[in-house]
Amino acid sequence: MGTVFSITVRDPCPDTPAVLRDITDRLHHIDAVFSTYRADSDISRLDRGELSPDDCTPEVREVLAACREVAEQTDGYFTERPGGRLDPSGWVKGWAVEEAARLLHAAGSRHFCVSGGGDVQTAGGPWRIGVAHPLQAGRLAAVLGGSGLAVATSGTAERGPHILDPHTGRPATGLASLTLVTGPGIGITRTDAWTTAAFAMGPARALSWVSGRPDVEALAVLPDGTKRWTDGLPRRLPPSGPADWC
């Protein structure tokens, strides 16, 4: 997926090493099916017309259907074809993180953090989650805190202006970064997809759109370093007392 995953388990059990191996296998499978960096993946072959959707792993049809649902929720600011090429990474990366979290939970873990490419899913807590500053390397734009949170960030710091506005076909440049944080019940898959779409909207539209959704808060960093946030974001600041870092 062109990124790095990390897992922190605070309540390990004798089966944890085996579960981590299962998670690694699952992530490699997702990468083999959905990676746009691999010419032999189902997604790459589907994009080239070498496969039909029915010829692909069933997960491909499920992911593309989910992408279309998010496109409807976001007034078309999310697409599985950014720039015209089939690339559902805006859904798949968060889904991969959530799949790892699902396997940990199924194995009995209740206090963990899974992080992949700017997407974080926690269980238990409280946790402190640092949001990298998009304009100041090595510094944090904010620290969020709480239990059972999903946090996703889209920005230009590592890859430059790479998120396209589907309505114009041009890179979205109104934001340096956008972070969404959601509570239990939403999950990192949808949180990540919404973050990608909201980043493409630009600051004013993004904050307005997020404010209309329950249990979703946003932190926006503009290209000049100015920060804006939704009214409920202060409730996601670190709790008092000890907490683990993720």
Tab-separated table of C-alpha atoms in Angstrom:
chain	number	residue	atom	x	y	z
A	1	MET	CA	0.000	0.000	0.000
A	2	GLY	CA	3.046	2.231	-0.048
A	3	THR	CA	2.866	2.865	3.692
A	4	VAL	CA	3.758	1.439	7.113
A	5	PHE	CA	1.524	-0.315	9.656
A	6	SER	CA	2.208	-0.576	13.389
A	7	ILE	CA	0.321	-2.352	16.162
A	8	THR	CA	0.462	-1.804	19.913
A	9	VAL	CA	-1.206	-4.384	22.168
A	10	ARG	CA	-1.458	-3.457	25.845
A	11	ASP	CA	-3.187	-6.676	26.960
A	12	PRO	CA	-1.237	-9.433	25.211
A	13	CYS	CA	-2.125	-13.069	25.706
A	14	PRO	CA	-0.351	-16.305	24.723
A	15	ASP	CA	-2.124	-16.236	21.331
A	16	THR	CA	-1.074	-12.675	20.477
A	17	PRO	CA	2.013	-13.629	18.385
A	18	ALA	CA	-0.130	-15.968	16.266
A	19	VAL	CA	-2.767	-13.270	15.834
A	20	LEU	CA	-0.138	-10.800	14.698
A	21	ARG	CA	1.017	-13.321	12.095
A	22	ASP	CA	-2.594	-13.707	10.936
A	23	ILE	CA	-2.881	-9.921	10.675
A	24	THR	CA	0.295	-9.762	8.601
A	25	ASP	CA	-1.096	-12.417	6.253
A	26	ARG	CA	-4.382	-10.516	5.980
A	27	LEU	CA	-2.617	-7.244	5.165
A	28	HIS	CA	-0.505	-8.944	2.516
A	29	HIS	CA	-3.668	-10.419	0.987
A	30	ILE	CA	-5.368	-7.003	0.891
A	31	ASP	CA	-2.242	-5.540	-0.693
A	32	ALA	CA	-2.112	-8.302	-3.306
A	33	VAL	CA	-5.737	-7.673	-4.311
A	34	PHE	CA	-5.974	-3.870	-4.085
A	35	SER	CA	-2.497	-2.401	-4.506
A	36	THR	CA	-2.169	0.073	-7.356
A	37	TYR	CA	1.602	-0.378	-7.068
A	38	ARG	CA	1.357	-4.008	-8.231
A	39	ALA	CA	0.669	-4.766	-11.876
A	40	ASP	CA	-0.713	-8.208	-10.959
A	41	SER	CA	-3.285	-7.048	-8.365
A	42	ASP	CA	-6.984	-7.523	-9.062
A	43	ILE	CA	-7.474	-3.750	-9.036
A	44	SER	CA	-4.689	-3.096	-11.548
A	45	ARG	CA	-5.906	-5.853	-13.849
A	46	LEU	CA	-9.509	-4.655	-13.539
A	47	ASP	CA	-8.416	-1.136	-14.409
A	48	ARG	CA	-6.644	-2.400	-17.524
A	49	GLY	CA	-9.713	-4.392	-18.591
A	50	GLU	CA	-8.042	-7.773	-18.114
A	51	LEU	CA	-10.631	-8.802	-15.509
A	52	SER	CA	-14.314	-8.110	-15.065
A	53	PRO	CA	-15.687	-7.362	-11.583
A	54	ASP	CA	-17.136	-10.888	-11.473
A	55	ASP	CA	-13.680	-12.320	-12.152
A	56	CYS	CA	-12.162	-10.530	-9.156
A	57	THR	CA	-12.052	-11.573	-5.536
A	58	PRO	CA	-15.563	-10.876	-4.110
A	59	GLU	CA	-14.057	-8.254	-1.799
A	60	VAL	CA	-13.418	-6.061	-4.844
A	61	ARG	CA	-17.127	-5.716	-5.583
A	62	GLU	CA	-17.843	-5.022	-1.908
A	63	VAL	CA	-15.191	-2.293	-1.759
A	64	LEU	CA	-16.342	-0.617	-4.967
A	65	ALA	CA	-19.940	-0.627	-3.706
A	66	ALA	CA	-18.756	1.005	-0.469
A	67	CYS	CA	-16.862	3.647	-2.465
A	68	ARG	CA	-20.027	4.516	-4.372
A	69	GLU	CA	-21.911	4.845	-1.075
A	70	VAL	CA	-19.320	7.295	0.267
A	71	ALA	CA	-19.479	9.235	-3.001
A	72	GLU	CA	-23.208	9.726	-2.424
A	73	GLN	CA	-22.658	10.761	1.204
A	74	THR	CA	-20.063	13.369	0.218
A	75	ASP	CA	-21.711	14.994	-2.813
A	76	GLY	CA	-19.255	13.307	-5.148
A	77	TYR	CA	-16.095	14.471	-3.367
A	78	PHE	CA	-15.057	10.842	-2.955
A	79	THR	CA	-14.380	8.596	-5.915
A	80	GLU	CA	-12.779	5.232	-6.578
A	81	ARG	CA	-11.370	6.710	-9.801
A	82	PRO	CA	-9.270	9.747	-8.822
A	83	GLY	CA	-7.680	11.118	-11.952
A	84	GLY	CA	-9.556	8.561	-14.029
A	85	ARG	CA	-7.602	5.534	-12.784
A	86	LEU	CA	-9.267	2.876	-10.647
A	87	ASP	CA	-7.844	3.413	-7.161
A	88	PRO	CA	-10.060	2.684	-4.132
A	89	SER	CA	-7.185	3.300	-1.698
A	90	GLY	CA	-9.241	6.006	0.034
A	91	TRP	CA	-11.423	3.192	1.372
A	92	VAL	CA	-9.001	0.260	1.421
A	93	LYS	CA	-6.302	1.712	3.700
A	94	GLY	CA	-8.728	2.418	6.531
A	95	TRP	CA	-10.424	-0.929	5.915
A	96	ALA	CA	-7.063	-2.708	6.250
A	97	VAL	CA	-6.492	-1.002	9.624
A	98	GLU	CA	-9.991	-1.985	10.728
A	99	GLU	CA	-9.434	-5.581	9.596
A	100	ALA	CA	-6.354	-5.765	11.824
A	101	ALA	CA	-8.372	-4.347	14.720
A	102	ARG	CA	-11.152	-6.865	14.060
A	103	LEU	CA	-8.732	-9.798	14.287
A	104	LEU	CA	-7.264	-8.478	17.538
A	105	HIS	CA	-10.721	-8.058	19.028
A	106	ALA	CA	-11.765	-11.545	17.902
A	107	ALA	CA	-8.715	-12.946	19.697
A	108	GLY	CA	-9.806	-11.309	22.950
A	109	SER	CA	-7.751	-8.110	23.004
A	110	ARG	CA	-9.567	-5.066	24.350
A	111	HIS	CA	-6.725	-2.547	24.681
A	112	PHE	CA	-4.800	-1.919	21.488
A	113	CYS	CA	-3.919	0.607	18.805
A	114	VAL	CA	-3.508	-0.104	15.094
A	115	SER	CA	-1.929	2.568	12.901
A	116	GLY	CA	-1.443	2.571	9.149
A	117	GLY	CA	-0.525	5.472	6.896
A	118	GLY	CA	-2.043	8.194	9.058
A	119	ASP	CA	-5.079	6.136	10.105
A	120	VAL	CA	-5.453	5.058	13.733
A	121	GLN	CA	-7.998	2.726	15.330
A	122	THR	CA	-7.914	2.301	19.097
A	123	ALA	CA	-9.715	0.035	21.528
A	124	GLY	CA	-9.855	0.552	25.244
A	125	GLY	CA	-7.912	3.454	26.558
A	126	PRO	CA	-7.588	6.225	27.196
A	127	TRP	CA	-5.054	6.810	24.421
A	128	ARG	CA	-3.194	9.921	23.318
A	129	ILE	CA	-2.865	10.305	19.548
A	130	GLY	CA	-0.451	12.824	18.122
A	131	VAL	CA	-1.397	14.565	14.866
A	132	ALA	CA	1.695	15.363	12.810
A	133	HIS	CA	2.067	19.001	11.801
A	134	PRO	CA	1.967	19.188	7.990
A	135	LEU	CA	4.217	22.255	7.797
A	136	GLN	CA	6.685	21.690	10.640
A	137	ALA	CA	8.554	18.402	10.427
A	138	GLY	CA	8.874	16.575	13.725
A	139	ARG	CA	6.212	18.650	15.468
A	140	LEU	CA	2.589	17.957	16.343
A	141	ALA	CA	-0.369	20.031	15.243
A	142	ALA	CA	-2.470	18.648	18.095
A	143	VAL	CA	-2.846	15.780	20.525
A	144	LEU	CA	-6.196	14.020	20.691
A	145	GLY	CA	-7.323	11.728	23.471
A	146	GLY	CA	-10.010	9.306	24.488
A	147	SER	CA	-11.139	5.703	24.317
A	148	GLY	CA	-12.221	3.686	21.310
A	149	LEU	CA	-11.359	6.454	18.854
A	150	ALA	CA	-10.737	6.362	15.130
A	151	VAL	CA	-8.478	9.117	13.788
A	152	ALA	CA	-7.600	9.723	10.129
A	153	THR	CA	-5.442	12.438	8.598
A	154	SER	CA	-5.050	13.489	4.971
A	155	GLY	CA	-2.437	16.025	3.980
A	156	THR	CA	0.325	17.221	1.707
A	157	ALA	CA	3.329	16.781	4.014
A	158	GLU	CA	4.613	13.445	2.715
A	159	ARG	CA	3.297	13.187	-0.842
A	160	GLY	CA	2.596	16.777	-1.809
A	161	PRO	CA	-0.780	17.783	-3.328
A	162	HIS	CA	-1.955	14.286	-4.281
A	163	ILE	CA	-5.668	14.344	-3.371
A	164	LEU	CA	-7.724	15.367	-6.375
A	165	ASP	CA	-10.990	17.276	-6.360
A	166	PRO	CA	-13.208	14.918	-8.386
A	167	HIS	CA	-15.284	17.856	-9.624
A	168	THR	CA	-12.329	19.654	-11.206
A	169	GLY	CA	-9.767	16.890	-11.684
A	170	ARG	CA	-7.130	19.139	-10.102
A	171	PRO	CA	-5.248	18.676	-6.802
A	172	ALA	CA	-7.028	20.065	-3.766
A	173	THR	CA	-4.826	22.817	-2.300
A	174	GLY	CA	-7.083	24.583	0.179
A	175	LEU	CA	-5.742	22.584	3.120
A	176	ALA	CA	-2.335	21.449	4.350
A	177	SER	CA	-3.954	18.697	6.402
A	178	LEU	CA	-7.327	17.593	7.682
A	179	THR	CA	-7.871	15.243	10.607
A	180	LEU	CA	-11.182	13.618	11.478
A	181	VAL	CA	-11.823	11.884	14.777
A	182	THR	CA	-14.840	9.675	15.404
A	183	GLY	CA	-16.130	7.773	18.385
A	184	PRO	CA	-16.990	4.099	18.739
A	185	GLY	CA	-19.435	2.754	16.191
A	186	ILE	CA	-18.143	4.535	13.082
A	187	GLY	CA	-14.756	2.915	12.623
A	188	ILE	CA	-11.593	3.930	10.820
A	189	THR	CA	-12.698	2.669	7.392
A	190	ARG	CA	-15.449	5.224	6.983
A	191	THR	CA	-13.526	7.859	8.931
A	192	ASP	CA	-10.621	7.616	6.500
A	193	ALA	CA	-12.858	7.766	3.427
A	194	TRP	CA	-14.692	10.799	4.819
A	195	THR	CA	-11.331	12.482	5.531
A	196	THR	CA	-10.211	12.042	1.937
A	197	ALA	CA	-13.488	13.464	0.638
A	198	ALA	CA	-13.550	16.367	3.100
A	199	PHE	CA	-9.959	17.307	2.238
A	200	ALA	CA	-11.005	17.620	-1.400
A	201	MET	CA	-13.853	19.931	-0.348
A	202	GLY	CA	-11.563	22.626	1.036
A	203	PRO	CA	-11.701	24.162	4.538
A	204	ALA	CA	-15.065	25.922	4.655
A	205	ARG	CA	-17.103	23.200	2.982
A	206	ALA	CA	-15.253	20.450	4.864
A	207	LEU	CA	-15.898	21.901	8.325
A	208	SER	CA	-19.526	22.591	7.449
A	209	TRP	CA	-19.995	19.030	6.168
A	210	VAL	CA	-18.355	17.476	9.231
A	211	SER	CA	-20.407	19.632	11.598
A	212	GLY	CA	-23.547	18.095	10.136
A	213	ARG	CA	-22.533	14.541	11.068
A	214	PRO	CA	-22.984	13.155	14.598
A	215	ASP	CA	-19.917	12.048	16.566
A	216	VAL	CA	-17.446	13.377	13.981
A	217	GLU	CA	-15.013	16.216	14.683
A	218	ALA	CA	-12.365	17.848	12.519
A	219	LEU	CA	-9.092	19.729	12.800
A	220	ALA	CA	-7.981	21.624	9.687
A	221	VAL	CA	-4.534	23.123	9.118
A	222	LEU	CA	-4.445	25.670	6.297
A	223	PRO	CA	-1.420	26.229	4.026
A	224	ASP	CA	-0.426	29.308	6.058
A	225	GLY	CA	-0.463	27.296	9.305
A	226	THR	CA	-3.807	28.622	10.550
A	227	LYS	CA	-5.860	26.036	12.405
A	228	ARG	CA	-9.621	25.655	12.321
A	229	TRP	CA	-11.785	23.071	14.027
A	230	THR	CA	-15.351	21.993	14.624
A	231	ASP	CA	-17.088	23.051	17.814
A	232	GLY	CA	-16.918	19.613	19.433
A	233	LEU	CA	-13.207	19.020	18.906
A	234	PRO	CA	-12.190	20.259	22.404
A	235	ARG	CA	-14.051	17.247	23.803
A	236	ARG	CA	-11.460	15.088	22.037
A	237	LEU	CA	-8.493	16.686	23.794
A	238	PRO	CA	-6.452	14.420	26.101
A	239	PRO	CA	-8.115	13.391	29.328
A	240	SER	CA	-6.465	14.191	32.620
A	241	GLY	CA	-4.409	11.454	34.184
A	242	PRO	CA	-2.282	8.727	32.590
A	243	ALA	CA	-2.899	7.497	29.062
A	244	ASP	CA	-1.007	5.396	26.550
A	245	TRP	CA	0.468	6.973	23.415
A	246	CYS	CA	-0.419	5.655	19.983
